[in-house]
mmCIF file of C-alpha atoms in Angstrom:
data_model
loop_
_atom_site.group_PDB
_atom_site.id
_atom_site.type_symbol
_atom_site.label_atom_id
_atom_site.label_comp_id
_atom_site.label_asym_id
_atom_site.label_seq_id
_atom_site.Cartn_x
_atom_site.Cartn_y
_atom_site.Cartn_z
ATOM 1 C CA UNK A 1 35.069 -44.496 -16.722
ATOM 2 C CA UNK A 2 38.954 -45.736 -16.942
ATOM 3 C CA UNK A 3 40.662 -46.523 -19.547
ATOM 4 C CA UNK A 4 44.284 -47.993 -20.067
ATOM 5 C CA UNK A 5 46.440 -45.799 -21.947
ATOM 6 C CA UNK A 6 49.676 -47.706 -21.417
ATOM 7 C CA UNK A 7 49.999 -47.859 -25.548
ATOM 8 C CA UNK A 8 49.555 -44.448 -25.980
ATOM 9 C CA UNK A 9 51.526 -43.039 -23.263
ATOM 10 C CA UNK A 10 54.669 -45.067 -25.314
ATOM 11 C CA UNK A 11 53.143 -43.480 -28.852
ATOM 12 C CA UNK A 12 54.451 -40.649 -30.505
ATOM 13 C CA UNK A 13 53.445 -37.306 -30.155
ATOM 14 C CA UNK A 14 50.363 -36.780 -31.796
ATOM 15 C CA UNK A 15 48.758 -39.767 -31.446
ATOM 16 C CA UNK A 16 45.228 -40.205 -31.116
ATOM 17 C CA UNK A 17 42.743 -43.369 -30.106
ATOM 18 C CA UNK A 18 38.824 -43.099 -29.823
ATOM 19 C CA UNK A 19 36.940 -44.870 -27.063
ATOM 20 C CA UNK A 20 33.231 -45.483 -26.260
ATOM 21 C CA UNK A 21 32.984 -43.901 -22.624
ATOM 22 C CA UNK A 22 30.288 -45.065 -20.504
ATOM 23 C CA UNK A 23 29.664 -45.362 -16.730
ATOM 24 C CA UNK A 24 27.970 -44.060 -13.818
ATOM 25 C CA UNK A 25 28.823 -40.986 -12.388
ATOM 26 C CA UNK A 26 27.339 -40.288 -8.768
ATOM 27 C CA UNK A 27 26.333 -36.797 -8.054
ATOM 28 C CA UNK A 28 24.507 -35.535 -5.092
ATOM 29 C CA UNK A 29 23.308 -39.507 -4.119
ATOM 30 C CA UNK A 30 21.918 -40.109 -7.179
ATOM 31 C CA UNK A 31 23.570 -42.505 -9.566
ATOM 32 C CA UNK A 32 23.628 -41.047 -13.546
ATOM 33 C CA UNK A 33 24.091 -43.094 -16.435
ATOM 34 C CA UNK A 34 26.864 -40.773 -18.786
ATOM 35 C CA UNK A 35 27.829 -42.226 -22.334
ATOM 36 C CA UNK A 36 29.899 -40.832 -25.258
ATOM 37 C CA UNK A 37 32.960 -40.599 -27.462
ATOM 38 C CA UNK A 38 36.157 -39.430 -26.169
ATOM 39 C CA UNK A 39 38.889 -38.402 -28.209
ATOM 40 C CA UNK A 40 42.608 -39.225 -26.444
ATOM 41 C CA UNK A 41 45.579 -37.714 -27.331
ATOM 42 C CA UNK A 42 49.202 -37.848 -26.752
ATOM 43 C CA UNK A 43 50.865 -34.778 -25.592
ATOM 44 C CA UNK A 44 54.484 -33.843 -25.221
ATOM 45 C CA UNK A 45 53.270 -33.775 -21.210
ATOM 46 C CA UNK A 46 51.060 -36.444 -21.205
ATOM 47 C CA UNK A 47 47.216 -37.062 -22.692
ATOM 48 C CA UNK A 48 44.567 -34.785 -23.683
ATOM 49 C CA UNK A 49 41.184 -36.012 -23.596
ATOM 50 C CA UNK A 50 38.288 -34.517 -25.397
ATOM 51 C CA UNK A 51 34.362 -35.466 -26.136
ATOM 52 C CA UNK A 52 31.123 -35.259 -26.162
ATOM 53 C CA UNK A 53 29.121 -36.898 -22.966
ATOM 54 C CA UNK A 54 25.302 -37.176 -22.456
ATOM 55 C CA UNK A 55 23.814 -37.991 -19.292
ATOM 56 C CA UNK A 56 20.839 -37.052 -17.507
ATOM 57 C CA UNK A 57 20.461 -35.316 -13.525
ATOM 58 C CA UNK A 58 17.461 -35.432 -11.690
ATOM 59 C CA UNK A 59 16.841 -31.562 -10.254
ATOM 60 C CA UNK A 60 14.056 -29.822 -8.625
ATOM 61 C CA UNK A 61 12.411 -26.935 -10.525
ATOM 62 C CA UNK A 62 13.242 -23.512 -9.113
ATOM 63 C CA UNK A 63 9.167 -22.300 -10.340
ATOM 64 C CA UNK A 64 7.003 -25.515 -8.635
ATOM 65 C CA UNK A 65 9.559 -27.723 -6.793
ATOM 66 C CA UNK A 66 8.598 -30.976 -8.428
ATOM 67 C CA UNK A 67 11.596 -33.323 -9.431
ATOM 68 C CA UNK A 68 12.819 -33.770 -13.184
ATOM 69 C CA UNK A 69 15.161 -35.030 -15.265
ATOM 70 C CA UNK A 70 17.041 -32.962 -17.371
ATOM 71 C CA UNK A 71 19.395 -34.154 -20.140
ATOM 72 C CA UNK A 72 22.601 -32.081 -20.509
ATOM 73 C CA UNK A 73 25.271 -32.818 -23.215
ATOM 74 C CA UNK A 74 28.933 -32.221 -21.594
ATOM 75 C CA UNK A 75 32.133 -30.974 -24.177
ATOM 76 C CA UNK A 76 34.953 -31.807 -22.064
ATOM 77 C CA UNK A 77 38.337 -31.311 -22.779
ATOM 78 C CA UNK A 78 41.100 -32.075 -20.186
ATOM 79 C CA UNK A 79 45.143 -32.772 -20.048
ATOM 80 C CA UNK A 80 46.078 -35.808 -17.822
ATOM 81 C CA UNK A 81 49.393 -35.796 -16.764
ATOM 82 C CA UNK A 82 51.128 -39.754 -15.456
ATOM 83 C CA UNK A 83 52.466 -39.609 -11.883
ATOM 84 C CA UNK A 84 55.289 -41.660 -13.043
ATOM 85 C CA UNK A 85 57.269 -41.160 -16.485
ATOM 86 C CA UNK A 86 57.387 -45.022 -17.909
ATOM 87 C CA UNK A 87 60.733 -44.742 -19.717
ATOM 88 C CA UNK A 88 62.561 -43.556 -16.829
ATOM 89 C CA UNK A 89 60.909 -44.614 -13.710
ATOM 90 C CA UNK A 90 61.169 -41.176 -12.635
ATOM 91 C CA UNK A 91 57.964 -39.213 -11.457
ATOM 92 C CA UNK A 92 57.771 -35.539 -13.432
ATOM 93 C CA UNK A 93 57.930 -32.821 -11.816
ATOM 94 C CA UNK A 94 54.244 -31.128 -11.595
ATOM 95 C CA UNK A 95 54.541 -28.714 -8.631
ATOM 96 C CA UNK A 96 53.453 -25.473 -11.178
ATOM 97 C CA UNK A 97 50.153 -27.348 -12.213
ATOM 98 C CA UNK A 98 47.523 -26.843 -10.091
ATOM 99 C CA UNK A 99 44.327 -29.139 -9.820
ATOM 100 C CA UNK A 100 45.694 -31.041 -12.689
ATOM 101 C CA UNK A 101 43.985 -34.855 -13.552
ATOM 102 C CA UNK A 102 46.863 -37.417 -13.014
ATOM 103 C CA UNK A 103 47.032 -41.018 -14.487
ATOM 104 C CA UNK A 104 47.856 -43.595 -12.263
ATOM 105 C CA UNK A 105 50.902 -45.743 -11.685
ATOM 106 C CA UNK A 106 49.117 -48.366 -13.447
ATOM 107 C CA UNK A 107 48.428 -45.925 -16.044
ATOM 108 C CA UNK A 108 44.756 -45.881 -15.908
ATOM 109 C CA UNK A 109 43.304 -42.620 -17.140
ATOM 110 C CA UNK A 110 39.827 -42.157 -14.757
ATOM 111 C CA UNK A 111 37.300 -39.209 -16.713
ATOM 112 C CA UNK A 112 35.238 -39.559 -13.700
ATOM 113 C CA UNK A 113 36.373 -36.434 -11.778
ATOM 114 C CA UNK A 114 36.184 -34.312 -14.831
ATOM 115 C CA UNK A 115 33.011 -35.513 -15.862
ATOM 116 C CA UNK A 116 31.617 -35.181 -12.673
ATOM 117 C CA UNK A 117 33.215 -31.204 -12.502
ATOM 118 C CA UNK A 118 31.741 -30.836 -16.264
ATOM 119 C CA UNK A 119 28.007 -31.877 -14.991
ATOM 120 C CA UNK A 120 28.175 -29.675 -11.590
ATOM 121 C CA UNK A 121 29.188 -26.664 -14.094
ATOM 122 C CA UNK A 122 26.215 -27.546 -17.106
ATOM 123 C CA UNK A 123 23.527 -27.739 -14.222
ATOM 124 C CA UNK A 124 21.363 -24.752 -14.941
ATOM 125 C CA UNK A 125 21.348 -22.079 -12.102
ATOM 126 C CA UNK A 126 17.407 -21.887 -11.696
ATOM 127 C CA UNK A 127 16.114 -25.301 -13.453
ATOM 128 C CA UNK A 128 12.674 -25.504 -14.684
ATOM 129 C CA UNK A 129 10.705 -28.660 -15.058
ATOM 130 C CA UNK A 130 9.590 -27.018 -18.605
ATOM 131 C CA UNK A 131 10.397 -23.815 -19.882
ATOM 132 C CA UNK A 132 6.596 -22.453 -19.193
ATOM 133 C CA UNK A 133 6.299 -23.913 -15.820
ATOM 134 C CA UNK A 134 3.468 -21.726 -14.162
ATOM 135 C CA UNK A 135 5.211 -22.766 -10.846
ATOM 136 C CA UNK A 136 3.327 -22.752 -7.037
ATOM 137 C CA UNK A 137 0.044 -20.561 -6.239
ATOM 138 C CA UNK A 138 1.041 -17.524 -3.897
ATOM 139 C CA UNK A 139 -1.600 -18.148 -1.483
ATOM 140 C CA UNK A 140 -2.146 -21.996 -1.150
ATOM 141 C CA UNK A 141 0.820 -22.790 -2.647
ATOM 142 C CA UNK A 142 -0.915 -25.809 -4.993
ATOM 143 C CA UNK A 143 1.120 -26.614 -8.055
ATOM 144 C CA UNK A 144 -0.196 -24.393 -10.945
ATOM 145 C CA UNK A 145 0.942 -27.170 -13.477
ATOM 146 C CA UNK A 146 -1.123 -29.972 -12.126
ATOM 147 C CA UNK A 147 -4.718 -27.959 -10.703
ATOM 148 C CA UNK A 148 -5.959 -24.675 -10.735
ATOM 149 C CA UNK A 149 -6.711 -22.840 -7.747
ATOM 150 C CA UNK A 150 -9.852 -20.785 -6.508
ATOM 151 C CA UNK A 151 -7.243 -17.896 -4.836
ATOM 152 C CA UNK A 152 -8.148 -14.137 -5.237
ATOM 153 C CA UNK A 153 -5.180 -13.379 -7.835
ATOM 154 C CA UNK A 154 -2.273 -11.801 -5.990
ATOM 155 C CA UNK A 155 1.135 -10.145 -7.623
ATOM 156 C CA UNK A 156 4.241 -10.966 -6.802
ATOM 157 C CA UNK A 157 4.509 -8.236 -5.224
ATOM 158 C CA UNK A 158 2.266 -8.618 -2.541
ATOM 159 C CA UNK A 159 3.110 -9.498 0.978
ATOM 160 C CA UNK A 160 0.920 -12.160 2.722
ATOM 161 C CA UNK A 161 0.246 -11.595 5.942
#
């Protein structure tokens, strides 16, 4: 997900352009299909992109363990800062900012490492396959969602020896 912004980075302050993003993003070996609108803007500093991405990650439900994909929708906004300043040939001075998103010498602004930071942060803490996911048997361990079991009902609680 690159996109030249050799225009904007000679506009004005203020000035905005709208691009289709879409691309794959890779995240924990599996490859994930991630389209939207972003929103780029020229700073006195550089370029502030915002947008909305969609995409979808395969997880594994914390309640039965079977894989699934869940759709997240990403609002990312992010300043990118070039490594070089084009008027002057000079590179700025960025030593304060800390983790910051650069553009390249060719001034290619890459979302990629944002987006990818944006999807690792929307991935829900304990996923569930659906939201009434009835999750693994206590004593055989069968998958509640796709057969019922003939177990003597135990509680949570219970210890199995």
């Amino acid at each position: 997900m690159q996109i030249n912004v050799s225009q904007l980075l000679k506009s004005s302050i203020g000035s905005i352009r709208n691009y289709e993003a879409e691309g794959t993003l890779d995240t924990d070996g599996d490859s994930n299909m991630v389209r939207g609108e972003v929103q780029l803007m020229r700073t006195n500093r550089g370029i502030l992109a915002r947008g909305t991405l969609e995409t979808e990650v395969k997880l594994t439900c914390s309640r039965c363990l079977s894989q699934f994909y869940c759709p997240l929708k990403l609002e990312i906004e992010e300043e990118y800062f070039p490594v070089a300043d084009m008027a002057a040939d000079t590179v700025p001075s960025l030593s304060e900012e800390s983790g910051y998103f650069p553009i390249d010498e060719d001034n290619i602004l890459d979302l990629t490492e944002a987006v990818r930071q944006y999807v690792l942060l929307a991935i829900p803490m304990k996923p569930l396959c659906h939201q009434d996911c009835a999750g693994l048997c206590l004593g055989c361990g069968v998958n509640l969602n796709q057969t019922a079991c003939h177990c003597p009902h135990l509680s949570a609680d219970v210890t199995i020896s």
